[in-house]
PDB file of C-alpha atoms in Angstrom:
ATOM      1  CA  MET A   1      84.350   4.931 252.074  1.00  0.00           C
ATOM      2  CA  SER A   2      85.187   7.297 255.106  1.00  0.00           C
ATOM      3  CA  ARG A   3      88.472   8.202 256.088  1.00  0.00           C
ATOM      4  CA  HIS A   4      87.014   8.858 259.439  1.00  0.00           C
ATOM      5  CA  ARG A   5      87.207   7.021 262.193  1.00  0.00           C
ATOM      6  CA  LEU A   6      84.650   6.615 264.516  1.00  0.00           C
ATOM      7  CA  VAL A   7      85.162   5.532 268.460  1.00  0.00           C
ATOM      8  CA  ASN A   8      82.914   4.115 270.153  1.00  0.00           C
ATOM      9  CA  PRO A   9      79.447   3.315 267.215  1.00  0.00           C
ATOM     10  CA  ALA A  10      76.379   2.716 268.914  1.00  0.00           C
ATOM     11  CA  SER A  11      73.244   2.045 267.259  1.00  0.00           C
ATOM     12  CA  GLY A  12      72.924   4.982 265.042  1.00  0.00           C
ATOM     13  CA  TYR A  13      75.551   7.182 266.225  1.00  0.00           C
ATOM     14  CA  ALA A  14      79.286   7.383 266.701  1.00  0.00           C
ATOM     15  CA  GLN A  15      80.259   8.405 270.505  1.00  0.00           C
ATOM     16  CA  ALA A  16      82.800  10.439 269.109  1.00  0.00           C
ATOM     17  CA  VAL A  17      84.577  10.971 265.546  1.00  0.00           C
ATOM     18  CA  VAL A  18      88.606  11.496 264.888  1.00  0.00           C
ATOM     19  CA  ALA A  19      88.556  13.436 261.346  1.00  0.00           C
ATOM     20  CA  ALA A  20      91.260  12.870 259.186  1.00  0.00           C
ATOM     21  CA  PRO A  21      92.747  15.514 258.083  1.00  0.00           C
ATOM     22  CA  GLY A  22      91.396  17.778 255.498  1.00  0.00           C
ATOM     23  CA  ARG A  23      88.954  20.742 254.319  1.00  0.00           C
ATOM     24  CA  THR A  24      85.866  21.321 256.983  1.00  0.00           C
ATOM     25  CA  VAL A  25      82.679  21.957 255.758  1.00  0.00           C
ATOM     26  CA  HIS A  26      80.255  23.395 258.110  1.00  0.00           C
ATOM     27  CA  VAL A  27      76.281  23.264 257.042  1.00  0.00           C
ATOM     28  CA  ALA A  28      74.520  25.749 258.047  1.00  0.00           C
ATOM     29  CA  GLY A  29      71.234  24.760 259.904  1.00  0.00           C
ATOM     30  CA  GLN A  30      68.725  23.526 256.863  1.00  0.00           C
ATOM     31  CA  THR A  31      64.841  22.490 257.379  1.00  0.00           C
ATOM     32  CA  GLY A  32      62.761  21.286 254.981  1.00  0.00           C
ATOM     33  CA  SER A  33      58.945  21.424 253.568  1.00  0.00           C
ATOM     34  CA  GLY A  34      56.187  19.360 254.237  1.00  0.00           C
ATOM     35  CA  SER A  35      53.601  18.638 257.192  1.00  0.00           C
ATOM     36  CA  ALA A  36      54.604  15.634 258.903  1.00  0.00           C
ATOM     37  CA  LEU A  37      57.819  14.934 261.002  1.00  0.00           C
ATOM     38  CA  VAL A  38      59.252  12.345 259.022  1.00  0.00           C
ATOM     39  CA  GLU A  39      58.631  14.659 255.495  1.00  0.00           C
ATOM     40  CA  GLN A  40      61.089  17.243 256.992  1.00  0.00           C
ATOM     41  CA  PHE A  41      63.622  15.453 257.891  1.00  0.00           C
ATOM     42  CA  GLY A  42      64.021  13.833 254.781  1.00  0.00           C
ATOM     43  CA  ALA A  43      63.258  17.034 253.175  1.00  0.00           C
ATOM     44  CA  ALA A  44      66.273  18.716 255.855  1.00  0.00           C
ATOM     45  CA  LEU A  45      68.793  15.647 254.865  1.00  0.00           C
ATOM     46  CA  ASP A  46      67.994  16.180 250.919  1.00  0.00           C
ATOM     47  CA  ASN A  47      69.084  20.251 251.803  1.00  0.00           C
ATOM     48  CA  VAL A  48      72.278  18.564 253.934  1.00  0.00           C
ATOM     49  CA  VAL A  49      73.479  17.121 250.929  1.00  0.00           C
ATOM     50  CA  ALA A  50      72.728  19.441 248.728  1.00  0.00           C
ATOM     51  CA  ALA A  51      74.848  21.977 250.775  1.00  0.00           C
ATOM     52  CA  LEU A  52      77.781  19.518 251.173  1.00  0.00           C
ATOM     53  CA  THR A  53      77.730  18.220 247.655  1.00  0.00           C
ATOM     54  CA  ALA A  54      77.928  22.270 246.629  1.00  0.00           C
ATOM     55  CA  ALA A  55      80.997  22.851 248.833  1.00  0.00           C
ATOM     56  CA  GLY A  56      82.867  19.164 247.194  1.00  0.00           C
ATOM     57  CA  ALA A  57      81.858  16.981 250.508  1.00  0.00           C
ATOM     58  CA  GLN A  58      80.147  13.536 250.387  1.00  0.00           C
ATOM     59  CA  PRO A  59      77.420  12.068 253.006  1.00  0.00           C
ATOM     60  CA  GLU A  60      80.003   9.998 254.336  1.00  0.00           C
ATOM     61  CA  ASP A  61      82.249  13.175 254.939  1.00  0.00           C
ATOM     62  CA  VAL A  62      79.923  14.584 257.600  1.00  0.00           C
ATOM     63  CA  VAL A  63      81.679  13.903 260.822  1.00  0.00           C
ATOM     64  CA  SER A  64      78.874  16.522 262.916  1.00  0.00           C
ATOM     65  CA  MET A  65      74.967  16.434 263.273  1.00  0.00           C
ATOM     66  CA  GLN A  66      73.436  18.268 265.716  1.00  0.00           C
ATOM     67  CA  ILE A  67      69.119  17.300 265.024  1.00  0.00           C
ATOM     68  CA  PHE A  68      66.649  20.059 266.381  1.00  0.00           C
ATOM     69  CA  ALA A  69      63.235  19.380 267.094  1.00  0.00           C
ATOM     70  CA  THR A  70      59.801  20.827 268.536  1.00  0.00           C
ATOM     71  CA  ASP A  71      58.629  17.599 269.442  1.00  0.00           C
ATOM     72  CA  VAL A  72      60.765  15.047 270.780  1.00  0.00           C
ATOM     73  CA  ALA A  73      58.416  12.649 271.541  1.00  0.00           C
ATOM     74  CA  ALA A  74      56.851  12.427 267.845  1.00  0.00           C
ATOM     75  CA  TYR A  75      60.342  11.949 267.423  1.00  0.00           C
ATOM     76  CA  ARG A  76      61.117   9.237 269.502  1.00  0.00           C
ATOM     77  CA  ALA A  77      58.184   7.804 268.637  1.00  0.00           C
ATOM     78  CA  SER A  78      58.924   7.794 264.264  1.00  0.00           C
ATOM     79  CA  THR A  79      62.849   5.949 264.960  1.00  0.00           C
ATOM     80  CA  ARG A  80      62.138   3.544 262.683  1.00  0.00           C
ATOM     81  CA  GLU A  81      60.873   5.742 259.752  1.00  0.00           C
ATOM     82  CA  LEU A  82      63.275   8.316 260.414  1.00  0.00           C
ATOM     83  CA  GLY A  83      65.916   6.068 260.153  1.00  0.00           C
ATOM     84  CA  ASP A  84      65.064   4.600 256.696  1.00  0.00           C
ATOM     85  CA  VAL A  85      64.996   8.161 255.934  1.00  0.00           C
ATOM     86  CA  TYR A  86      68.464   8.879 257.552  1.00  0.00           C
ATOM     87  CA  ARG A  87      69.848   5.570 255.543  1.00  0.00           C
ATOM     88  CA  GLY A  88      68.218   6.498 252.486  1.00  0.00           C
ATOM     89  CA  ARG A  89      70.312   9.768 251.961  1.00  0.00           C
ATOM     90  CA  PHE A  90      73.513   8.670 254.381  1.00  0.00           C
ATOM     91  CA  GLY A  91      73.373   5.270 254.078  1.00  0.00           C
ATOM     92  CA  ARG A  92      75.331   3.011 257.192  1.00  0.00           C
ATOM     93  CA  HIS A  93      77.276   5.957 258.127  1.00  0.00           C
ATOM     94  CA  TYR A  94      76.861   7.476 261.845  1.00  0.00           C
ATOM     95  CA  PRO A  95      78.701  10.405 262.607  1.00  0.00           C
ATOM     96  CA  ALA A  96      78.738  11.860 266.065  1.00  0.00           C
ATOM     97  CA  MET A  97      74.818  12.781 266.459  1.00  0.00           C
ATOM     98  CA  ALA A  98      72.694  15.218 269.265  1.00  0.00           C
ATOM     99  CA  LEU A  99      69.077  15.362 269.559  1.00  0.00           C
ATOM    100  CA  LEU A 100      68.051  18.772 270.888  1.00  0.00           C
ATOM    101  CA  GLY A 101      64.761  19.419 271.289  1.00  0.00           C
ATOM    102  CA  VAL A 102      63.528  23.367 271.491  1.00  0.00           C
ATOM    103  CA  SER A 103      60.269  25.186 271.642  1.00  0.00           C
ATOM    104  CA  GLU A 104      60.592  26.573 268.018  1.00  0.00           C
ATOM    105  CA  LEU A 105      62.729  27.105 265.059  1.00  0.00           C
ATOM    106  CA  VAL A 106      63.037  30.155 263.314  1.00  0.00           C
ATOM    107  CA  ASP A 107      60.780  28.959 260.430  1.00  0.00           C
ATOM    108  CA  PRO A 108      57.213  28.759 262.160  1.00  0.00           C
ATOM    109  CA  ALA A 109      56.375  25.819 260.183  1.00  0.00           C
ATOM    110  CA  ALA A 110      59.437  24.242 261.327  1.00  0.00           C
ATOM    111  CA  LEU A 111      59.565  20.960 262.889  1.00  0.00           C
ATOM    112  CA  VAL A 112      63.402  19.666 262.309  1.00  0.00           C
ATOM    113  CA  GLU A 113      66.503  21.565 261.589  1.00  0.00           C
ATOM    114  CA  ILE A 114      70.093  19.956 261.151  1.00  0.00           C
ATOM    115  CA  VAL A 115      73.502  21.201 261.289  1.00  0.00           C
ATOM    116  CA  ALA A 116      76.110  19.243 259.862  1.00  0.00           C
ATOM    117  CA  VAL A 117      79.771  19.698 259.963  1.00  0.00           C
ATOM    118  CA  ALA A 118      81.941  17.367 257.692  1.00  0.00           C
ATOM    119  CA  VAL A 119      85.817  17.027 256.962  1.00  0.00           C
ATOM    120  CA  VAL A 120      86.894  16.307 253.353  1.00  0.00           C
ATOM    121  CA  PRO A 121      89.844  13.917 253.858  1.00  0.00           C
ATOM    122  CA  GLU A 122      93.120  15.218 251.887  1.00  0.00           C
ATOM    123  CA  GLU A 123      93.538  12.456 250.306  1.00  0.00           C
ATOM    124  CA  ARG A 124      90.125  12.991 248.036  1.00  0.00           C
TER     125      ARG A 124
END
């Protein structure tokens, strides 16, 4: 259970998150392997979760997430599948999120890259 307060939660994200006092974890941009957007999105989320775990954090500690996509139209067209993949890793925890369209990522084969910020509450 998250100790963070979601402000005006919407479908699939929060308008703002008031983080509980704690230790901040910044997860660098994570990409994933695969040929399709949904497959890469899942692999990138797996990498985010692995980085969180290594830092002593959990998915419900994430307070902010930025998703960089090279094809926003394809992302929009896949929202149902992407949502299923997201919930498979993060459940129904929706931090403050942004989707940003970019022309390319550092890995030329990458279709998506995810950056996250987590706050591990002091109580844990």
